[in-house]
Amino acid sequence: MIDKRVGSPREAVAGIGDGDTVMIGGFGEAGSPIELIHALIDHGAANLTVISNNSGSGEIGLAALIRAGQVAKIVCSFPRSTNSTVFPDLFNAGRIQLELVPQGTLAERIRAGGAGIPAFYTPTAAGTDLEAGKERREFNGRPCLLEHALVADWSLIKARTADSHGNLVYNKTARNFSPLMAMAGRNTVAQASSVVKPGGLDPEAVITPGIFVDHVVHVPNPQHESELVARGARYP
Amino acid sequence: MIDKRVGSPREAVAGIGDGDTVMIGGFGEAGSPIELIHALIDHGAANLTVISNNSGSGEIGLAALIRAGQVAKIVCSFPRSTNSTVFPDLFNAGRIQLELVPQGTLAERIRAGGAGIPAFYTPTAAGTDLEAGKERREFNGRPCLLEHALVADWSLIKARTADSHGNLVYNKTARNFSPLMAMAGRNTVAQASSVVKPGGLDPEAVITPGIFVDHVVHVPNPQHESELVARGARYP
Amino acid sequence: MSPAAMGLTTRQVARRAAQDIPDGSYVNLGIGLPELIALFIPDDREIVLHIENGLLGMGPSPEPGKGDPELINAGKKQVTTRPGASYFHQADSFAMIRGGHLDLSVLGALEVAANGDLANWSTGGEGAIPAVGGAMDLVSGVKAVYVITRHCTRDGTPKLVERCSYPLTGARVVDRVYTDLAVIDITPNGFEVVELSPGVSFDEVAARTAAPLGDARPA
Amino acid sequence: MSPAAMGLTTRQVARRAAQDIPDGSYVNLGIGLPELIALFIPDDREIVLHIENGLLGMGPSPEPGKGDPELINAGKKQVTTRPGASYFHQADSFAMIRGGHLDLSVLGALEVAANGDLANWSTGGEGAIPAVGGAMDLVSGVKAVYVITRHCTRDGTPKLVERCSYPLTGARVVDRVYTDLAVIDITPNGFEVVELSPGVSFDEVAARTAAPLGDARPA
């Protein structure tokens, strides 16, 4: 009997350990699993490496996790926000490390991790400062860089609907990194606005097959980062 | 105004030239674009390199294209069929070349071609005869092989429904290689059982975004390979 | 007892192998003999069957005339789906395989070597058409690889050998072998019998195995 | 005429650039000034706008209160969709970019060099938080890269230069630049003016360009 549902965000993240690598879905607020992130703040795991496209806004969600001092390093394409100084302040104080990765390379490295491809070549960033420390090789006369797969101990993502097998569909541009992170996480936790029985999702329209998902948490009315920021919310 | 519909399979394949590389979708009969293949036989382009998972069955579809002598080389994972001697006979006579590629590596090489990834490493086939001629490199202590992207001048695929922008959805396991080949073909032709207006497909459920598709042909009642083989059909 | 009558029938071997697939597993069953395992999965277990041409959640064969020629398994036979099924393209399907997401792959064999080498894709013979399909991907990526096979070929030649003579599908990939005669693990010490089929002795298995055979049966 | 009043307004530059986007193109518009181009696409053309966070077929901003916080563009502003739209994940989105499937990317710039080098992601300054997003992917993959920018910075420093002083986004990637003063192609011979804005002379553009400037205007 396959039933991946767990009762609460708290239970879902209980296994995250100090020093773990955690992928967190979302591009801006779209797809950000705020309730899982807040549960991780409550949980308190420290010295985390977080892989996420952004570094959060305001003082909730990902920004709050960083502000809580739980993140030692972030792997990220765009760690800047008009609404937050949390990451910049810690970064400039030398209290958090940054690995800056072009967005497409970040996506492809995560996919590679999930797909068992240890490394690949890409033309992106060749000839720029982000080439530093990377192997260069020409293909068809074009300089390319060797990029390595990313995997994580945990992936925390947000879905629109899940079934109890862990099959997922997403909402609009909230899809972004989540299907890739689901593949690359050894333990993938999906919060979903609704949870249905197997057969409740069209097999042709499933975006993330359940094999990539370990735990499903029902979060019926997920909060929106922009609304929380607009009213000056802080977590905790 | 974007309208990728063309009137017939004949028109859709008219631009294929001698010596072109042609990807052909399908795993067994599921997803095989028989009507497009037959149009290519009528068209007569010769000296083709065909990239397809199988080599066809009976004397229709892909097997008929090979039998017509139009294929100089096939890149394939499983060129054997219980229902056809077309490829084996030509291969044993030295009249067609074969590049044998493990199925997952074939899929990944096609995806890489469509995604602008020139090459990647994979553990598949390391330590086997199919390692011959390939660069080996270890990652995390595991031997891996360097595999290069595949692209094509043309991709011929079969969809269930298309819109006039070229957005596609597929039927069950007929999806197989087609979304990847759509990405890797400089000219991608999709035959579809039904064709709708833009807006007629759910944006959340589109499998192949229209950007990957150049021509859409309405083939309302596509033939099934197994039925044609069962009644001993030949083409032409 | 003649060799032909000794040990389990093919269906009994499939049934035996099915007992060892844990509830909740994601499993790929190879073409041929391994396909039979699907018939014997115990009713109290939910196993998700993966077929590499693009489906998780394979169900049984359709009733005659009720199938879809575009819903087929890797052996190109028509199948059905179970609730919770999903379709995906080949790159995603092999991401599941290569990325280590499947718990188990059960494959047929031409030969299995004592170090876990598997040969099951080519006899390397003159005039044989080489065809590999997804076999090399499966053995390189799936967490555990079981083999299900007759212990010997029709002419009595052992298939469990010291070193494979046929071209390899993968090196050091097999974890366990189910045959008509025994269940045999591949260990750092080579082949070790963990279970004998009813009416079969250890010596009878050893005599039909072309490599040293350990005995790891529970005391 | 004071420098501030010379040439086109920002919106006029966006309108001018929009004229050159062919019907049927697949186009990515960068954050900031390039976003304005979407407002000026001629009615008789169908352009499919790609946003790298996962949408083809971006439509205009939603009416107030009608948007979805999870339907946003790369600048994280709410948008809508047009008929024929599709959603996809980041690996597919950047496959479109890196794989050469987009016809055009229009980006902003800190500097453009005469050899086509583009700097638009970092001033490299002390304490500045480096953030690259999809810019390096776009310039490495899209078939044509246009830049839309003020010709000079607020303090009058030319942005079209012999060699970029800021960190590069990509080497030899820009095809054409639209500024308030002119439309300028990047050619093997460097910058070449193909069109002057109304009321602007070639010499005025040359005086505000920190690299040799050719004249390729139609006779």
Short mmCIF file of N, CA, C and O in Angstrom, two decimals, chain B residues 59-149:
data_model
loop_
_atom_site.label_atom_id
_atom_site.label_comp_id
_atom_site.label_asym_id
_atom_site.label_seq_id
_atom_site.Cartn_x
_atom_site.Cartn_y
_atom_site.Cartn_z
N GLU B 59 6.50 -4.54 -43.81
CA GLU B 59 7.04 -3.81 -44.96
C GLU B 59 6.27 -2.52 -45.15
O GLU B 59 5.95 -2.11 -46.28
N ILE B 60 5.95 -1.91 -44.05
CA ILE B 60 5.28 -0.61 -44.05
C ILE B 60 6.04 0.32 -43.08
O ILE B 60 6.87 -0.13 -42.32
N GLY B 61 5.73 1.61 -43.15
CA GLY B 61 6.34 2.55 -42.22
C GLY B 61 7.86 2.56 -42.35
O GLY B 61 8.41 2.53 -43.45
N LEU B 62 8.53 2.61 -41.20
CA LEU B 62 9.99 2.74 -41.19
C LEU B 62 10.67 1.60 -41.94
O LEU B 62 11.65 1.81 -42.67
N ALA B 63 10.14 0.37 -41.77
CA ALA B 63 10.74 -0.77 -42.50
C ALA B 63 10.66 -0.55 -44.01
O ALA B 63 11.59 -0.88 -44.75
N ALA B 64 9.56 0.03 -44.46
CA ALA B 64 9.40 0.28 -45.90
C ALA B 64 10.36 1.36 -46.39
O ALA B 64 10.88 1.28 -47.51
N LEU B 65 10.60 2.35 -45.55
CA LEU B 65 11.56 3.41 -45.91
C LEU B 65 12.96 2.81 -46.06
O LEU B 65 13.70 3.14 -47.01
N ILE B 66 13.30 1.90 -45.15
CA ILE B 66 14.60 1.23 -45.22
C ILE B 66 14.66 0.34 -46.46
O ILE B 66 15.63 0.36 -47.22
N ARG B 67 13.59 -0.41 -46.68
CA ARG B 67 13.52 -1.32 -47.82
C ARG B 67 13.64 -0.57 -49.14
O ARG B 67 14.19 -1.06 -50.12
N ALA B 68 13.12 0.67 -49.16
CA ALA B 68 13.19 1.49 -50.38
C ALA B 68 14.61 1.96 -50.67
O ALA B 68 14.86 2.61 -51.69
N GLY B 69 15.54 1.65 -49.75
CA GLY B 69 16.93 2.00 -50.01
C GLY B 69 17.26 3.46 -49.75
O GLY B 69 18.31 3.95 -50.15
N GLN B 70 16.37 4.16 -49.04
CA GLN B 70 16.60 5.59 -48.81
C GLN B 70 17.47 5.87 -47.59
O GLN B 70 17.89 7.00 -47.39
N VAL B 71 17.72 4.84 -46.79
CA VAL B 71 18.42 5.04 -45.53
C VAL B 71 19.84 4.48 -45.60
O VAL B 71 20.03 3.28 -45.77
N ALA B 72 20.83 5.36 -45.47
CA ALA B 72 22.23 4.92 -45.51
C ALA B 72 22.70 4.46 -44.15
O ALA B 72 23.57 3.59 -44.03
N LYS B 73 22.12 5.05 -43.11
CA LYS B 73 22.59 4.76 -41.76
C LYS B 73 21.43 4.92 -40.79
O LYS B 73 20.60 5.81 -40.96
N ILE B 74 21.40 4.06 -39.77
CA ILE B 74 20.38 4.20 -38.74
C ILE B 74 21.07 4.26 -37.37
O ILE B 74 22.02 3.53 -37.10
N VAL B 75 20.62 5.20 -36.56
CA VAL B 75 21.07 5.34 -35.17
C VAL B 75 19.92 4.87 -34.30
O VAL B 75 18.83 5.44 -34.36
N CYS B 76 20.14 3.84 -33.51
CA CYS B 76 19.03 3.01 -33.04
C CYS B 76 19.43 2.24 -31.80
O CYS B 76 20.59 1.91 -31.63
N SER B 77 18.47 1.93 -30.93
CA SER B 77 18.80 1.09 -29.78
C SER B 77 18.39 -0.37 -29.98
O SER B 77 18.99 -1.27 -29.42
N PHE B 78 17.34 -0.60 -30.78
CA PHE B 78 16.84 -1.96 -30.91
C PHE B 78 16.35 -2.23 -32.34
O PHE B 78 15.14 -2.21 -32.61
N PRO B 79 17.29 -2.49 -33.25
CA PRO B 79 16.94 -2.65 -34.67
C PRO B 79 16.55 -4.09 -35.02
O PRO B 79 16.99 -4.62 -36.01
N ARG B 80 15.74 -4.68 -34.18
CA ARG B 80 15.36 -6.07 -34.39
C ARG B 80 13.87 -6.16 -34.17
O ARG B 80 13.33 -5.47 -33.30
N SER B 81 13.20 -6.98 -34.93
CA SER B 81 11.75 -7.11 -34.83
C SER B 81 11.37 -8.54 -35.13
O SER B 81 12.03 -9.21 -35.92
N THR B 82 10.32 -9.00 -34.44
CA THR B 82 9.85 -10.36 -34.76
C THR B 82 9.15 -10.40 -36.11
O THR B 82 8.94 -11.45 -36.68
N ASN B 83 8.80 -9.20 -36.62
CA ASN B 83 7.95 -9.14 -37.82
C ASN B 83 8.64 -8.59 -39.06
O ASN B 83 7.98 -8.17 -39.99
N SER B 84 9.96 -8.50 -39.03
CA SER B 84 10.57 -7.89 -40.20
C SER B 84 11.98 -8.38 -40.40
O SER B 84 12.74 -8.55 -39.44
N THR B 85 12.34 -8.62 -41.65
CA THR B 85 13.72 -8.96 -41.98
C THR B 85 14.34 -7.87 -42.83
O THR B 85 15.43 -8.03 -43.36
N VAL B 86 13.63 -6.73 -42.98
CA VAL B 86 14.11 -5.69 -43.88
C VAL B 86 15.46 -5.16 -43.42
O VAL B 86 16.44 -5.17 -44.18
N PHE B 87 15.54 -4.71 -42.17
CA PHE B 87 16.81 -4.18 -41.70
C PHE B 87 17.89 -5.26 -41.62
O PHE B 87 19.00 -5.07 -42.14
N PRO B 88 17.59 -6.42 -40.98
CA PRO B 88 18.64 -7.45 -40.89
C PRO B 88 19.22 -7.84 -42.24
O PRO B 88 20.43 -7.99 -42.38
N ASP B 89 18.35 -7.99 -43.25
CA ASP B 89 18.85 -8.40 -44.56
C ASP B 89 19.81 -7.36 -45.14
O ASP B 89 20.89 -7.71 -45.64
N LEU B 90 19.43 -6.09 -45.07
CA LEU B 90 20.29 -5.04 -45.62
C LEU B 90 21.56 -4.90 -44.80
O LEU B 90 22.65 -4.67 -45.34
N PHE B 91 21.43 -5.04 -43.47
CA PHE B 91 22.58 -4.90 -42.60
C PHE B 91 23.60 -6.01 -42.86
O PHE B 91 24.80 -5.76 -43.01
N ASN B 92 23.08 -7.25 -42.97
CA ASN B 92 24.00 -8.36 -43.20
C ASN B 92 24.61 -8.32 -44.60
O ASN B 92 25.68 -8.85 -44.83
N ALA B 93 23.91 -7.63 -45.51
CA ALA B 93 24.46 -7.46 -46.86
C ALA B 93 25.42 -6.26 -46.93
O ALA B 93 25.96 -5.95 -47.97
N GLY B 94 25.59 -5.59 -45.80
CA GLY B 94 26.51 -4.45 -45.77
C GLY B 94 25.97 -3.22 -46.48
O GLY B 94 26.73 -2.33 -46.88
N ARG B 95 24.66 -3.13 -46.62
CA ARG B 95 24.10 -2.02 -47.38
C ARG B 95 23.48 -0.93 -46.50
O ARG B 95 22.91 0.03 -47.02
N ILE B 96 23.58 -1.10 -45.19
CA ILE B 96 23.11 -0.04 -44.30
C ILE B 96 24.02 -0.05 -43.07
O ILE B 96 24.41 -1.10 -42.57
N GLN B 97 24.35 1.14 -42.60
CA GLN B 97 25.19 1.26 -41.42
C GLN B 97 24.32 1.34 -40.17
O GLN B 97 23.20 1.86 -40.23
N LEU B 98 24.86 0.88 -39.06
CA LEU B 98 24.15 0.94 -37.79
C LEU B 98 25.03 1.57 -36.73
O LEU B 98 26.18 1.17 -36.55
N GLU B 99 24.51 2.58 -36.03
CA GLU B 99 25.15 3.04 -34.79
C GLU B 99 24.23 2.63 -33.66
O GLU B 99 23.12 3.16 -33.50
N LEU B 100 24.68 1.64 -32.88
CA LEU B 100 23.85 1.11 -31.81
C LEU B 100 24.08 1.91 -30.53
O LEU B 100 25.20 2.07 -30.09
N VAL B 101 23.00 2.42 -29.94
CA VAL B 101 23.08 3.30 -28.78
C VAL B 101 22.10 2.80 -27.72
O VAL B 101 20.93 2.55 -28.03
N PRO B 102 22.55 2.64 -26.49
CA PRO B 102 21.58 2.26 -25.44
C PRO B 102 20.40 3.24 -25.41
O PRO B 102 20.59 4.45 -25.61
N GLN B 103 19.23 2.71 -25.12
CA GLN B 103 18.00 3.50 -25.26
C GLN B 103 18.01 4.80 -24.45
O GLN B 103 17.61 5.85 -24.93
N GLY B 104 18.49 4.72 -23.21
CA GLY B 104 18.51 5.92 -22.37
C GLY B 104 19.55 6.92 -22.85
O GLY B 104 19.35 8.14 -22.75
N THR B 105 20.65 6.42 -23.36
CA THR B 105 21.68 7.31 -23.90
C THR B 105 21.17 7.95 -25.18
O THR B 105 21.41 9.14 -25.43
N LEU B 106 20.45 7.18 -25.98
CA LEU B 106 19.84 7.74 -27.20
C LEU B 106 18.90 8.88 -26.84
O LEU B 106 18.96 9.98 -27.41
N ALA B 107 18.03 8.64 -25.86
CA ALA B 107 17.08 9.68 -25.44
C ALA B 107 17.82 10.91 -24.94
O ALA B 107 17.49 12.05 -25.29
N GLU B 108 18.84 10.69 -24.13
CA GLU B 108 19.56 11.81 -23.52
C GLU B 108 20.37 12.58 -24.56
O GLU B 108 20.48 13.81 -24.48
N ARG B 109 20.92 11.89 -25.54
CA ARG B 109 21.67 12.57 -26.60
C ARG B 109 20.74 13.44 -27.44
O ARG B 109 21.12 14.53 -27.89
N ILE B 110 19.53 12.95 -27.68
CA ILE B 110 18.57 13.75 -28.45
C ILE B 110 18.13 14.96 -27.63
O ILE B 110 18.09 16.09 -28.13
N ARG B 111 17.84 14.73 -26.35
CA ARG B 111 17.48 15.87 -25.50
C ARG B 111 18.60 16.89 -25.46
O ARG B 111 18.37 18.10 -25.56
N ALA B 112 19.84 16.42 -25.30
CA ALA B 112 20.99 17.33 -25.26
C ALA B 112 21.05 18.16 -26.54
O ALA B 112 21.28 19.38 -26.50
N GLY B 113 20.82 17.52 -27.67
CA GLY B 113 20.82 18.25 -28.95
C GLY B 113 19.80 19.36 -28.96
O GLY B 113 20.07 20.48 -29.41
N GLY B 114 18.63 19.08 -28.43
CA GLY B 114 17.58 20.09 -28.40
C GLY B 114 17.82 21.17 -27.37
O GLY B 114 17.32 22.29 -27.50
N ALA B 115 18.60 20.85 -26.35
CA ALA B 115 18.80 21.77 -25.22
C ALA B 115 20.11 22.55 -25.31
O ALA B 115 20.43 23.29 -24.40
N GLY B 116 20.87 22.36 -26.39
CA GLY B 116 22.11 23.11 -26.53
C GLY B 116 23.22 22.64 -25.62
O GLY B 116 24.16 23.38 -25.33
N ILE B 117 23.12 21.40 -25.17
CA ILE B 117 24.18 20.76 -24.37
C ILE B 117 25.01 19.92 -25.33
O ILE B 117 24.51 18.93 -25.86
N PRO B 118 26.26 20.31 -25.60
CA PRO B 118 27.00 19.59 -26.66
C PRO B 118 27.39 18.17 -26.28
O PRO B 118 27.51 17.31 -27.16
N ALA B 119 27.59 17.92 -24.98
CA ALA B 119 28.03 16.58 -24.57
C ALA B 119 27.82 16.41 -23.08
O ALA B 119 27.73 17.39 -22.34
N PHE B 120 27.74 15.14 -22.67
CA PHE B 120 27.53 14.83 -21.25
C PHE B 120 28.19 13.49 -20.94
O PHE B 120 28.53 12.73 -21.86
N TYR B 121 28.33 13.23 -19.66
CA TYR B 121 28.87 11.94 -19.21
C TYR B 121 27.76 11.07 -18.66
O TYR B 121 26.84 11.57 -18.00
N THR B 122 27.86 9.78 -18.92
CA THR B 122 26.87 8.83 -18.39
C THR B 122 27.56 7.53 -18.00
O THR B 122 28.51 7.11 -18.67
N PRO B 123 27.08 6.89 -16.93
CA PRO B 123 27.66 5.59 -16.55
C PRO B 123 27.22 4.46 -17.49
O PRO B 123 27.87 3.40 -17.52
N THR B 124 26.13 4.68 -18.24
CA THR B 124 25.59 3.60 -19.08
C THR B 124 26.61 3.14 -20.12
O THR B 124 27.21 3.96 -20.80
N ALA B 125 26.78 1.83 -20.20
CA ALA B 125 27.62 1.15 -21.20
C ALA B 125 29.11 1.17 -20.85
O ALA B 125 29.91 0.57 -21.58
N ALA B 126 29.48 1.82 -19.76
CA ALA B 126 30.89 1.74 -19.35
C ALA B 126 31.23 0.29 -19.04
O ALA B 126 30.45 -0.41 -18.41
N GLY B 127 32.36 -0.16 -19.54
CA GLY B 127 32.78 -1.53 -19.30
C GLY B 127 32.16 -2.55 -20.25
O GLY B 127 32.33 -3.75 -20.07
N THR B 128 31.45 -2.07 -21.26
CA THR B 128 30.86 -2.98 -22.24
C THR B 128 31.47 -2.72 -23.62
O THR B 128 32.22 -1.76 -23.81
N ASP B 129 31.10 -3.57 -24.58
CA ASP B 129 31.61 -3.37 -25.95
C ASP B 129 31.20 -2.03 -26.53
O ASP B 129 31.85 -1.52 -27.45
N LEU B 130 30.08 -1.48 -26.05
CA LEU B 130 29.62 -0.20 -26.61
C LEU B 130 30.43 0.98 -26.07
O LEU B 130 30.17 2.12 -26.43
N GLU B 131 31.41 0.69 -25.24
CA GLU B 131 32.33 1.75 -24.82
C GLU B 131 33.35 2.09 -25.91
O GLU B 131 33.96 3.16 -25.88
N ALA B 132 33.49 1.20 -26.88
CA ALA B 132 34.54 1.34 -27.89
C ALA B 132 34.52 2.73 -28.54
O ALA B 132 33.48 3.20 -28.99
N GLY B 133 35.69 3.35 -28.57
CA GLY B 133 35.83 4.64 -29.25
C GLY B 133 35.36 5.83 -28.43
O GLY B 133 35.37 6.95 -28.91
N LYS B 134 34.93 5.58 -27.19
CA LYS B 134 34.41 6.69 -26.38
C LYS B 134 35.39 7.08 -25.28
O LYS B 134 36.08 6.22 -24.73
N GLU B 135 35.40 8.35 -24.94
CA GLU B 135 36.22 8.82 -23.83
C GLU B 135 35.64 8.34 -22.52
O GLU B 135 34.43 8.43 -22.30
N ARG B 136 36.52 7.87 -21.64
CA ARG B 136 36.07 7.43 -20.33
C ARG B 136 36.61 8.39 -19.26
O ARG B 136 37.73 8.88 -19.37
N ARG B 137 35.82 8.66 -18.28
CA ARG B 137 36.27 9.51 -17.17
C ARG B 137 35.51 9.10 -15.92
O ARG B 137 34.33 8.78 -15.99
N GLU B 138 36.19 9.12 -14.80
CA GLU B 138 35.51 8.73 -13.57
C GLU B 138 34.90 9.93 -12.86
O GLU B 138 35.49 11.00 -12.81
N PHE B 139 33.71 9.73 -12.33
CA PHE B 139 33.06 10.72 -11.46
C PHE B 139 32.63 9.98 -10.20
O PHE B 139 31.96 8.95 -10.29
N ASN B 140 33.01 10.49 -9.05
CA ASN B 140 32.70 9.84 -7.78
C ASN B 140 33.09 8.37 -7.80
O ASN B 140 32.37 7.52 -7.31
N GLY B 141 34.22 8.09 -8.45
CA GLY B 141 34.72 6.72 -8.48
C GLY B 141 34.05 5.80 -9.48
O GLY B 141 34.38 4.63 -9.57
N ARG B 142 33.11 6.33 -10.25
CA ARG B 142 32.40 5.50 -11.23
C ARG B 142 32.86 5.81 -12.63
O ARG B 142 32.85 6.97 -13.04
N PRO B 143 33.21 4.82 -13.42
CA PRO B 143 33.57 5.10 -14.81
C PRO B 143 32.34 5.56 -15.60
O PRO B 143 31.26 4.98 -15.48
N CYS B 144 32.54 6.62 -16.38
CA CYS B 144 31.46 7.16 -17.21
C CYS B 144 32.00 7.41 -18.61
O CYS B 144 33.21 7.52 -18.82
N LEU B 145 31.11 7.49 -19.56
CA LEU B 145 31.49 7.73 -20.95
C LEU B 145 31.01 9.10 -21.41
O LEU B 145 29.94 9.55 -21.00
N LEU B 146 31.81 9.74 -22.28
CA LEU B 146 31.39 11.01 -22.86
C LEU B 146 30.50 10.74 -24.06
O LEU B 146 30.88 10.02 -24.99
N GLU B 147 29.32 11.29 -24.04
CA GLU B 147 28.36 11.10 -25.14
C GLU B 147 28.01 12.45 -25.75
O GLU B 147 27.82 13.43 -25.03
N HIS B 148 27.90 12.49 -27.06
CA HIS B 148 27.67 13.74 -27.76
C HIS B 148 26.21 13.91 -28.16
O HIS B 148 25.51 12.93 -28.43
N ALA B 149 25.79 15.16 -28.22
CA ALA B 149 24.41 15.50 -28.61
C ALA B 149 24.10 15.02 -30.02
O ALA B 149 24.98 14.94 -30.87
#
